């Protein structure tokens, strides 16, 4: 058997950010500038061992990793890429942005396979070439429409200077005059190679490093970076990108090397998702939210804290998509004086990436995160899930202790939906029977408060299978999915555990009232002593006042760090509503005035009793008949 070539692609990782890695044996993640890393016991090796220039990281960026691999590692092929930039080895062409990049959100198994970042795919390309690099970018088509690569260098941003690239040209002509033609062709052409992405055969790589680093050393001696801003201090690294283009241009013109160019894939959110480490004796209480919802979420969390007992431990897990560090810190501060309550955050966007999840009306995509809980909390057999638009008034330990053996989850019956199928909304019963295929539509559950039997949910479907089932167009999104696939296995809770408010002071009268008498009366009793008040619906107390149970929300919100922000947002919404009202009134006035002018025109030009009026009447009749024929 032919011995496999040793291929090592070094992935430059930042020391201040933990990011996902591609778990293929051809990739070697390296901490770039590791000499500055103060973290102990890092799982990734650094560029600060053996013969190294790790201390030059502020000036050379990922080139310290290139230097380290050149001096300390033996391989047949050497490659370099970044923690968020990889080459596309799939053999397929993907849509690119204005800068020539293929954009992807997350690094996970689906995207790794999509772009061929596997040993089999990469070997097939690499071993058939002497050099693999990123696809050329036409700088004339980039935003700014630059004349050539040199102009792009000093005009594409405000911190790089023309005199520095002029100096680079001068040094290159002094040290390697034979590269003069290649330098002129590349710098004054429009085809640019950026970001130091490549895989080279050993002899090509060693020749490149032996040529590049002496030039950079000479430039380092001559450049005066004293008053440069932080990004401009990386001028050497930026110049090195242009030197790579010159080197590649020289090889193309003067050698017969097999060179292949591939698309660049940029992962926009490569950050590593940490495991949720919880006290195993704690009661897990899971929320899902985005950053826009941080204020209402803080009130919900505060209500959980206020209702919690002192003899139990609680773990609040917030599945989020874009919560800022500042908002996370504020939420964390709410439990700073509660030793029996912890808050943990988990960015769940990567887990739903690639699924066609549809959230309707006022509902956000985070609503589907409840299907992830069984995967995110592998050590728990039960968990409470809560929507973020509610106020808890009862210790959730009582809910958690409910025995739901043999059931998928526990929830209250949805009095609003049941009112719809019982006559309040046309076609609702048909939807429940034909679309959801519910054997008993009157057992439909409200999913804003759930006690999940995670073991049973796992037995039913894997997380991926739940998400595939949720990737269909349902009227009430994930709630419909849970009712459809868990029917017959839903434990019914008292209405007090999820008492929906009277949305816009109109929902009880128009919809809830139509629910069967027994359920309707149970709901009315729950309103007198709710355990959880749920602001389900398009209207919310932080968007418009007055609101049903609005005092419950604002009394709790006042004890959160987000209180002033919520007041501000309420004021902004009020101003927006007033502006819309005035616009509608003005628009209505214009219509009335236009209608009046039309009436005047008709009465003047086509007065009653004239042949012209009879003709106009005949035209009107014929138009109506034509319209009816078109409508069948």
PDB file of N, CA, C and O in Angstrom, residues 443-495:
ATOM      1  N   UNK A 443     -58.274  18.236  23.866  1.00  0.00           N
ATOM      2  CA  UNK A 443     -57.169  17.974  24.801  1.00  0.00           C
ATOM      3  C   UNK A 443     -55.939  18.807  24.445  1.00  0.00           C
ATOM      4  O   UNK A 443     -54.876  18.644  25.055  1.00  0.00           O
ATOM      5  N   UNK A 444     -56.053  19.716  23.472  1.00  0.00           N
ATOM      6  CA  UNK A 444     -54.929  20.526  22.994  1.00  0.00           C
ATOM      7  C   UNK A 444     -54.306  21.329  24.142  1.00  0.00           C
ATOM      8  O   UNK A 444     -55.015  21.995  24.904  1.00  0.00           O
ATOM      9  N   UNK A 445     -52.966  21.258  24.271  1.00  0.00           N
ATOM     10  CA  UNK A 445     -52.253  21.861  25.406  1.00  0.00           C
ATOM     11  C   UNK A 445     -51.587  23.175  25.022  1.00  0.00           C
ATOM     12  O   UNK A 445     -51.168  23.367  23.876  1.00  0.00           O
ATOM     13  N   UNK A 446     -51.494  24.075  26.006  1.00  0.00           N
ATOM     14  CA  UNK A 446     -50.773  25.351  25.851  1.00  0.00           C
ATOM     15  C   UNK A 446     -49.320  25.114  26.250  1.00  0.00           C
ATOM     16  O   UNK A 446     -49.035  24.635  27.340  1.00  0.00           O
ATOM     17  N   UNK A 447     -48.377  25.447  25.356  1.00  0.00           N
ATOM     18  CA  UNK A 447     -46.975  25.052  25.537  1.00  0.00           C
ATOM     19  C   UNK A 447     -46.115  26.113  26.199  1.00  0.00           C
ATOM     20  O   UNK A 447     -44.895  25.965  26.246  1.00  0.00           O
ATOM     21  N   UNK A 448     -46.705  27.171  26.749  1.00  0.00           N
ATOM     22  CA  UNK A 448     -45.907  28.217  27.389  1.00  0.00           C
ATOM     23  C   UNK A 448     -45.349  27.822  28.734  1.00  0.00           C
ATOM     24  O   UNK A 448     -44.364  28.393  29.198  1.00  0.00           O
ATOM     25  N   UNK A 449     -45.971  26.839  29.372  1.00  0.00           N
ATOM     26  CA  UNK A 449     -45.486  26.279  30.634  1.00  0.00           C
ATOM     27  C   UNK A 449     -45.517  24.762  30.493  1.00  0.00           C
ATOM     28  O   UNK A 449     -46.578  24.171  30.312  1.00  0.00           O
ATOM     29  N   UNK A 450     -44.350  24.148  30.548  1.00  0.00           N
ATOM     30  CA  UNK A 450     -44.247  22.707  30.351  1.00  0.00           C
ATOM     31  C   UNK A 450     -43.405  22.073  31.448  1.00  0.00           C
ATOM     32  O   UNK A 450     -42.352  22.619  31.815  1.00  0.00           O
ATOM     33  N   UNK A 451     -43.856  20.954  31.951  1.00  0.00           N
ATOM     34  CA  UNK A 451     -42.996  20.086  32.745  1.00  0.00           C
ATOM     35  C   UNK A 451     -42.644  18.920  31.842  1.00  0.00           C
ATOM     36  O   UNK A 451     -43.489  18.073  31.535  1.00  0.00           O
ATOM     37  N   UNK A 452     -41.410  18.900  31.368  1.00  0.00           N
ATOM     38  CA  UNK A 452     -40.988  17.939  30.346  1.00  0.00           C
ATOM     39  C   UNK A 452     -40.447  16.667  30.969  1.00  0.00           C
ATOM     40  O   UNK A 452     -39.591  16.708  31.879  1.00  0.00           O
ATOM     41  N   UNK A 453     -40.919  15.543  30.482  1.00  0.00           N
ATOM     42  CA  UNK A 453     -40.331  14.253  30.826  1.00  0.00           C
ATOM     43  C   UNK A 453     -39.250  13.995  29.779  1.00  0.00           C
ATOM     44  O   UNK A 453     -39.514  13.460  28.700  1.00  0.00           O
ATOM     45  N   UNK A 454     -38.028  14.415  30.068  1.00  0.00           N
ATOM     46  CA  UNK A 454     -36.954  14.372  29.069  1.00  0.00           C
ATOM     47  C   UNK A 454     -36.624  12.958  28.632  1.00  0.00           C
ATOM     48  O   UNK A 454     -36.310  12.723  27.457  1.00  0.00           O
ATOM     49  N   UNK A 455     -36.698  12.010  29.555  1.00  0.00           N
ATOM     50  CA  UNK A 455     -36.426  10.617  29.175  1.00  0.00           C
ATOM     51  C   UNK A 455     -37.438  10.130  28.148  1.00  0.00           C
ATOM     52  O   UNK A 455     -37.086   9.455  27.174  1.00  0.00           O
ATOM     53  N   UNK A 456     -38.703  10.468  28.376  1.00  0.00           N
ATOM     54  CA  UNK A 456     -39.746  10.046  27.439  1.00  0.00           C
ATOM     55  C   UNK A 456     -39.607  10.758  26.095  1.00  0.00           C
ATOM     56  O   UNK A 456     -39.791  10.153  25.029  1.00  0.00           O
ATOM     57  N   UNK A 457     -39.264  12.055  26.136  1.00  0.00           N
ATOM     58  CA  UNK A 457     -39.065  12.806  24.896  1.00  0.00           C
ATOM     59  C   UNK A 457     -37.915  12.209  24.088  1.00  0.00           C
ATOM     60  O   UNK A 457     -37.976  12.127  22.853  1.00  0.00           O
ATOM     61  N   UNK A 458     -36.856  11.792  24.780  1.00  0.00           N
ATOM     62  CA  UNK A 458     -35.719  11.177  24.089  1.00  0.00           C
ATOM     63  C   UNK A 458     -36.110   9.833  23.479  1.00  0.00           C
ATOM     64  O   UNK A 458     -35.629   9.466  22.401  1.00  0.00           O
ATOM     65  N   UNK A 459     -36.959   9.085  24.201  1.00  0.00           N
ATOM     66  CA  UNK A 459     -37.399   7.798  23.671  1.00  0.00           C
ATOM     67  C   UNK A 459     -38.245   7.981  22.407  1.00  0.00           C
ATOM     68  O   UNK A 459     -38.189   7.160  21.487  1.00  0.00           O
ATOM     69  N   UNK A 460     -39.026   9.056  22.374  1.00  0.00           N
ATOM     70  CA  UNK A 460     -39.871   9.302  21.205  1.00  0.00           C
ATOM     71  C   UNK A 460     -39.042   9.653  19.974  1.00  0.00           C
ATOM     72  O   UNK A 460     -39.139   9.000  18.946  1.00  0.00           O
ATOM     73  N   UNK A 461     -38.239  10.712  20.107  1.00  0.00           N
ATOM     74  CA  UNK A 461     -37.443  11.179  18.975  1.00  0.00           C
ATOM     75  C   UNK A 461     -36.141  11.791  19.470  1.00  0.00           C
ATOM     76  O   UNK A 461     -36.072  12.323  20.582  1.00  0.00           O
ATOM     77  N   UNK A 462     -35.137  11.766  18.607  1.00  0.00           N
ATOM     78  CA  UNK A 462     -33.903  12.496  18.892  1.00  0.00           C
ATOM     79  C   UNK A 462     -34.157  13.981  18.669  1.00  0.00           C
ATOM     80  O   UNK A 462     -35.176  14.378  18.085  1.00  0.00           O
ATOM     81  N   UNK A 463     -33.234  14.802  19.113  1.00  0.00           N
ATOM     82  CA  UNK A 463     -33.375  16.239  18.900  1.00  0.00           C
ATOM     83  C   UNK A 463     -33.509  16.557  17.413  1.00  0.00           C
ATOM     84  O   UNK A 463     -34.352  17.373  17.006  1.00  0.00           O
ATOM     85  N   UNK A 464     -32.686  15.916  16.582  1.00  0.00           N
ATOM     86  CA  UNK A 464     -32.739  16.168  15.139  1.00  0.00           C
ATOM     87  C   UNK A 464     -34.101  15.765  14.568  1.00  0.00           C
ATOM     88  O   UNK A 464     -34.637  16.466  13.687  1.00  0.00           O
ATOM     89  N   UNK A 465     -34.660  14.662  15.060  1.00  0.00           N
ATOM     90  CA  UNK A 465     -35.976  14.230  14.560  1.00  0.00           C
ATOM     91  C   UNK A 465     -37.080  15.190  14.976  1.00  0.00           C
ATOM     92  O   UNK A 465     -38.000  15.474  14.198  1.00  0.00           O
ATOM     93  N   UNK A 466     -36.996  15.737  16.191  1.00  0.00           N
ATOM     94  CA  UNK A 466     -37.977  16.739  16.621  1.00  0.00           C
ATOM     95  C   UNK A 466     -37.896  17.965  15.714  1.00  0.00           C
ATOM     96  O   UNK A 466     -38.929  18.508  15.275  1.00  0.00           O
ATOM     97  N   UNK A 467     -36.682  18.408  15.423  1.00  0.00           N
ATOM     98  CA  UNK A 467     -36.517  19.609  14.599  1.00  0.00           C
ATOM     99  C   UNK A 467     -36.993  19.374  13.167  1.00  0.00           C
ATOM    100  O   UNK A 467     -37.541  20.283  12.530  1.00  0.00           O
ATOM    101  N   UNK A 468     -36.806  18.174  12.651  1.00  0.00           N
ATOM    102  CA  UNK A 468     -37.307  17.871  11.305  1.00  0.00           C
ATOM    103  C   UNK A 468     -38.832  17.928  11.286  1.00  0.00           C
ATOM    104  O   UNK A 468     -39.434  18.427  10.332  1.00  0.00           O
ATOM    105  N   UNK A 469     -39.462  17.418  12.324  1.00  0.00           N
ATOM    106  CA  UNK A 469     -40.916  17.469  12.402  1.00  0.00           C
ATOM    107  C   UNK A 469     -41.422  18.898  12.585  1.00  0.00           C
ATOM    108  O   UNK A 469     -42.534  19.229  12.171  1.00  0.00           O
ATOM    109  N   UNK A 470     -40.580  19.720  13.214  1.00  0.00           N
ATOM    110  CA  UNK A 470     -40.963  21.123  13.416  1.00  0.00           C
ATOM    111  C   UNK A 470     -40.723  21.973  12.176  1.00  0.00           C
ATOM    112  O   UNK A 470     -41.177  23.118  12.115  1.00  0.00           O
ATOM    113  N   UNK A 471     -40.017  21.422  11.178  1.00  0.00           N
ATOM    114  CA  UNK A 471     -39.694  22.180   9.964  1.00  0.00           C
ATOM    115  C   UNK A 471     -40.831  22.096   8.951  1.00  0.00           C
ATOM    116  O   UNK A 471     -40.619  21.831   7.766  1.00  0.00           O
ATOM    117  N   UNK A 472     -42.020  22.283   9.430  1.00  0.00           N
ATOM    118  CA  UNK A 472     -43.214  22.331   8.590  1.00  0.00           C
ATOM    119  C   UNK A 472     -44.022  23.538   9.015  1.00  0.00           C
ATOM    120  O   UNK A 472     -43.851  24.052  10.113  1.00  0.00           O
ATOM    121  N   UNK A 473     -44.903  23.958   8.168  1.00  0.00           N
ATOM    122  CA  UNK A 473     -45.629  25.198   8.422  1.00  0.00           C
ATOM    123  C   UNK A 473     -46.879  24.925   9.254  1.00  0.00           C
ATOM    124  O   UNK A 473     -47.886  24.419   8.745  1.00  0.00           O
ATOM    125  N   UNK A 474     -46.796  25.255  10.546  1.00  0.00           N
ATOM    126  CA  UNK A 474     -47.931  25.084  11.450  1.00  0.00           C
ATOM    127  C   UNK A 474     -48.406  26.445  11.928  1.00  0.00           C
ATOM    128  O   UNK A 474     -47.621  27.379  12.067  1.00  0.00           O
ATOM    129  N   UNK A 475     -49.688  26.533  12.244  1.00  0.00           N
ATOM    130  CA  UNK A 475     -50.280  27.805  12.662  1.00  0.00           C
ATOM    131  C   UNK A 475     -49.675  28.290  13.971  1.00  0.00           C
ATOM    132  O   UNK A 475     -49.361  29.465  14.131  1.00  0.00           O
ATOM    133  N   UNK A 476     -49.489  27.390  14.916  1.00  0.00           N
ATOM    134  CA  UNK A 476     -48.925  27.767  16.209  1.00  0.00           C
ATOM    135  C   UNK A 476     -47.568  27.111  16.455  1.00  0.00           C
ATOM    136  O   UNK A 476     -47.244  26.720  17.570  1.00  0.00           O
ATOM    137  N   UNK A 477     -46.816  26.978  15.390  1.00  0.00           N
ATOM    138  CA  UNK A 477     -45.400  26.582  15.431  1.00  0.00           C
ATOM    139  C   UNK A 477     -45.166  25.351  16.294  1.00  0.00           C
ATOM    140  O   UNK A 477     -45.812  24.324  16.126  1.00  0.00           O
ATOM    141  N   UNK A 478     -44.217  25.458  17.228  1.00  0.00           N
ATOM    142  CA  UNK A 478     -43.788  24.328  18.051  1.00  0.00           C
ATOM    143  C   UNK A 478     -44.915  23.768  18.905  1.00  0.00           C
ATOM    144  O   UNK A 478     -44.954  22.577  19.219  1.00  0.00           O
ATOM    145  N   UNK A 479     -45.858  24.612  19.312  1.00  0.00           N
ATOM    146  CA  UNK A 479     -46.979  24.156  20.138  1.00  0.00           C
ATOM    147  C   UNK A 479     -47.812  23.123  19.384  1.00  0.00           C
ATOM    148  O   UNK A 479     -48.226  22.107  19.952  1.00  0.00           O
ATOM    149  N   UNK A 480     -48.045  23.364  18.099  1.00  0.00           N
ATOM    150  CA  UNK A 480     -48.766  22.402  17.273  1.00  0.00           C
ATOM    151  C   UNK A 480     -47.992  21.097  17.151  1.00  0.00           C
ATOM    152  O   UNK A 480     -48.578  20.001  17.177  1.00  0.00           O
ATOM    153  N   UNK A 481     -46.666  21.196  17.013  1.00  0.00           N
ATOM    154  CA  UNK A 481     -45.823  20.003  16.874  1.00  0.00           C
ATOM    155  C   UNK A 481     -45.931  19.133  18.120  1.00  0.00           C
ATOM    156  O   UNK A 481     -46.122  17.906  18.035  1.00  0.00           O
ATOM    157  N   UNK A 482     -45.833  19.743  19.289  1.00  0.00           N
ATOM    158  CA  UNK A 482     -45.917  18.995  20.540  1.00  0.00           C
ATOM    159  C   UNK A 482     -47.278  18.315  20.695  1.00  0.00           C
ATOM    160  O   UNK A 482     -47.370  17.158  21.118  1.00  0.00           O
ATOM    161  N   UNK A 483     -48.345  19.020  20.354  1.00  0.00           N
ATOM    162  CA  UNK A 483     -49.679  18.436  20.481  1.00  0.00           C
ATOM    163  C   UNK A 483     -49.905  17.310  19.479  1.00  0.00           C
ATOM    164  O   UNK A 483     -50.553  16.310  19.795  1.00  0.00           O
ATOM    165  N   UNK A 484     -49.352  17.475  18.280  1.00  0.00           N
ATOM    166  CA  UNK A 484     -49.541  16.457  17.246  1.00  0.00           C
ATOM    167  C   UNK A 484     -48.822  15.163  17.590  1.00  0.00           C
ATOM    168  O   UNK A 484     -49.393  14.073  17.468  1.00  0.00           O
ATOM    169  N   UNK A 485     -47.560  15.273  18.025  1.00  0.00           N
ATOM    170  CA  UNK A 485     -46.747  14.070  18.203  1.00  0.00           C
ATOM    171  C   UNK A 485     -46.749  13.517  19.627  1.00  0.00           C
ATOM    172  O   UNK A 485     -46.188  12.447  19.853  1.00  0.00           O
ATOM    173  N   UNK A 486     -47.366  14.249  20.551  1.00  0.00           N
ATOM    174  CA  UNK A 486     -47.434  13.750  21.936  1.00  0.00           C
ATOM    175  C   UNK A 486     -48.879  13.509  22.381  1.00  0.00           C
ATOM    176  O   UNK A 486     -49.117  13.283  23.567  1.00  0.00           O
ATOM    177  N   UNK A 487     -49.832  13.561  21.455  1.00  0.00           N
ATOM    178  CA  UNK A 487     -51.234  13.390  21.850  1.00  0.00           C
ATOM    179  C   UNK A 487     -51.427  12.034  22.524  1.00  0.00           C
ATOM    180  O   UNK A 487     -50.861  11.025  22.133  1.00  0.00           O
ATOM    181  N   UNK A 488     -52.234  12.057  23.567  1.00  0.00           N
ATOM    182  CA  UNK A 488     -52.449  10.846  24.363  1.00  0.00           C
ATOM    183  C   UNK A 488     -51.419  10.668  25.456  1.00  0.00           C
ATOM    184  O   UNK A 488     -51.577   9.792  26.322  1.00  0.00           O
ATOM    185  N   UNK A 489     -50.342  11.484  25.422  1.00  0.00           N
ATOM    186  CA  UNK A 489     -49.279  11.364  26.427  1.00  0.00           C
ATOM    187  C   UNK A 489     -49.005  12.715  27.095  1.00  0.00           C
ATOM    188  O   UNK A 489     -47.886  13.033  27.445  1.00  0.00           O
ATOM    189  N   UNK A 490     -50.087  13.508  27.250  1.00  0.00           N
ATOM    190  CA  UNK A 490     -49.967  14.828  27.867  1.00  0.00           C
ATOM    191  C   UNK A 490     -50.715  14.823  29.193  1.00  0.00           C
ATOM    192  O   UNK A 490     -51.930  14.584  29.234  1.00  0.00           O
ATOM    193  N   UNK A 491     -49.989  15.079  30.250  1.00  0.00           N
ATOM    194  CA  UNK A 491     -50.582  15.144  31.592  1.00  0.00           C
ATOM    195  C   UNK A 491     -51.197  16.532  31.782  1.00  0.00           C
ATOM    196  O   UNK A 491     -50.531  17.545  31.577  1.00  0.00           O
ATOM    197  N   UNK A 492     -52.482  16.564  32.179  1.00  0.00           N
ATOM    198  CA  UNK A 492     -53.174  17.846  32.294  1.00  0.00           C
ATOM    199  C   UNK A 492     -52.928  18.490  33.659  1.00  0.00           C
ATOM    200  O   UNK A 492     -53.186  17.890  34.698  1.00  0.00           O
ATOM    201  N   UNK A 493     -52.462  19.732  33.627  1.00  0.00           N
ATOM    202  CA  UNK A 493     -52.232  20.506  34.844  1.00  0.00           C
ATOM    203  C   UNK A 493     -53.424  21.409  35.128  1.00  0.00           C
ATOM    204  O   UNK A 493     -54.220  21.736  34.234  1.00  0.00           O
ATOM    205  N   UNK A 494     -53.498  21.850  36.377  1.00  0.00           N
ATOM    206  CA  UNK A 494     -54.501  22.829  36.787  1.00  0.00           C
ATOM    207  C   UNK A 494     -54.292  24.119  35.990  1.00  0.00           C
ATOM    208  O   UNK A 494     -53.156  24.547  35.752  1.00  0.00           O
ATOM    209  N   UNK A 495     -55.379  24.783  35.592  1.00  0.00           N
ATOM    210  CA  UNK A 495     -55.301  26.017  34.820  1.00  0.00           C
ATOM    211  C   UNK A 495     -54.484  27.101  35.510  1.00  0.00           C
ATOM    212  O   UNK A 495     -53.959  28.009  34.862  1.00  0.00           O
TER     213      UNK A 495
END
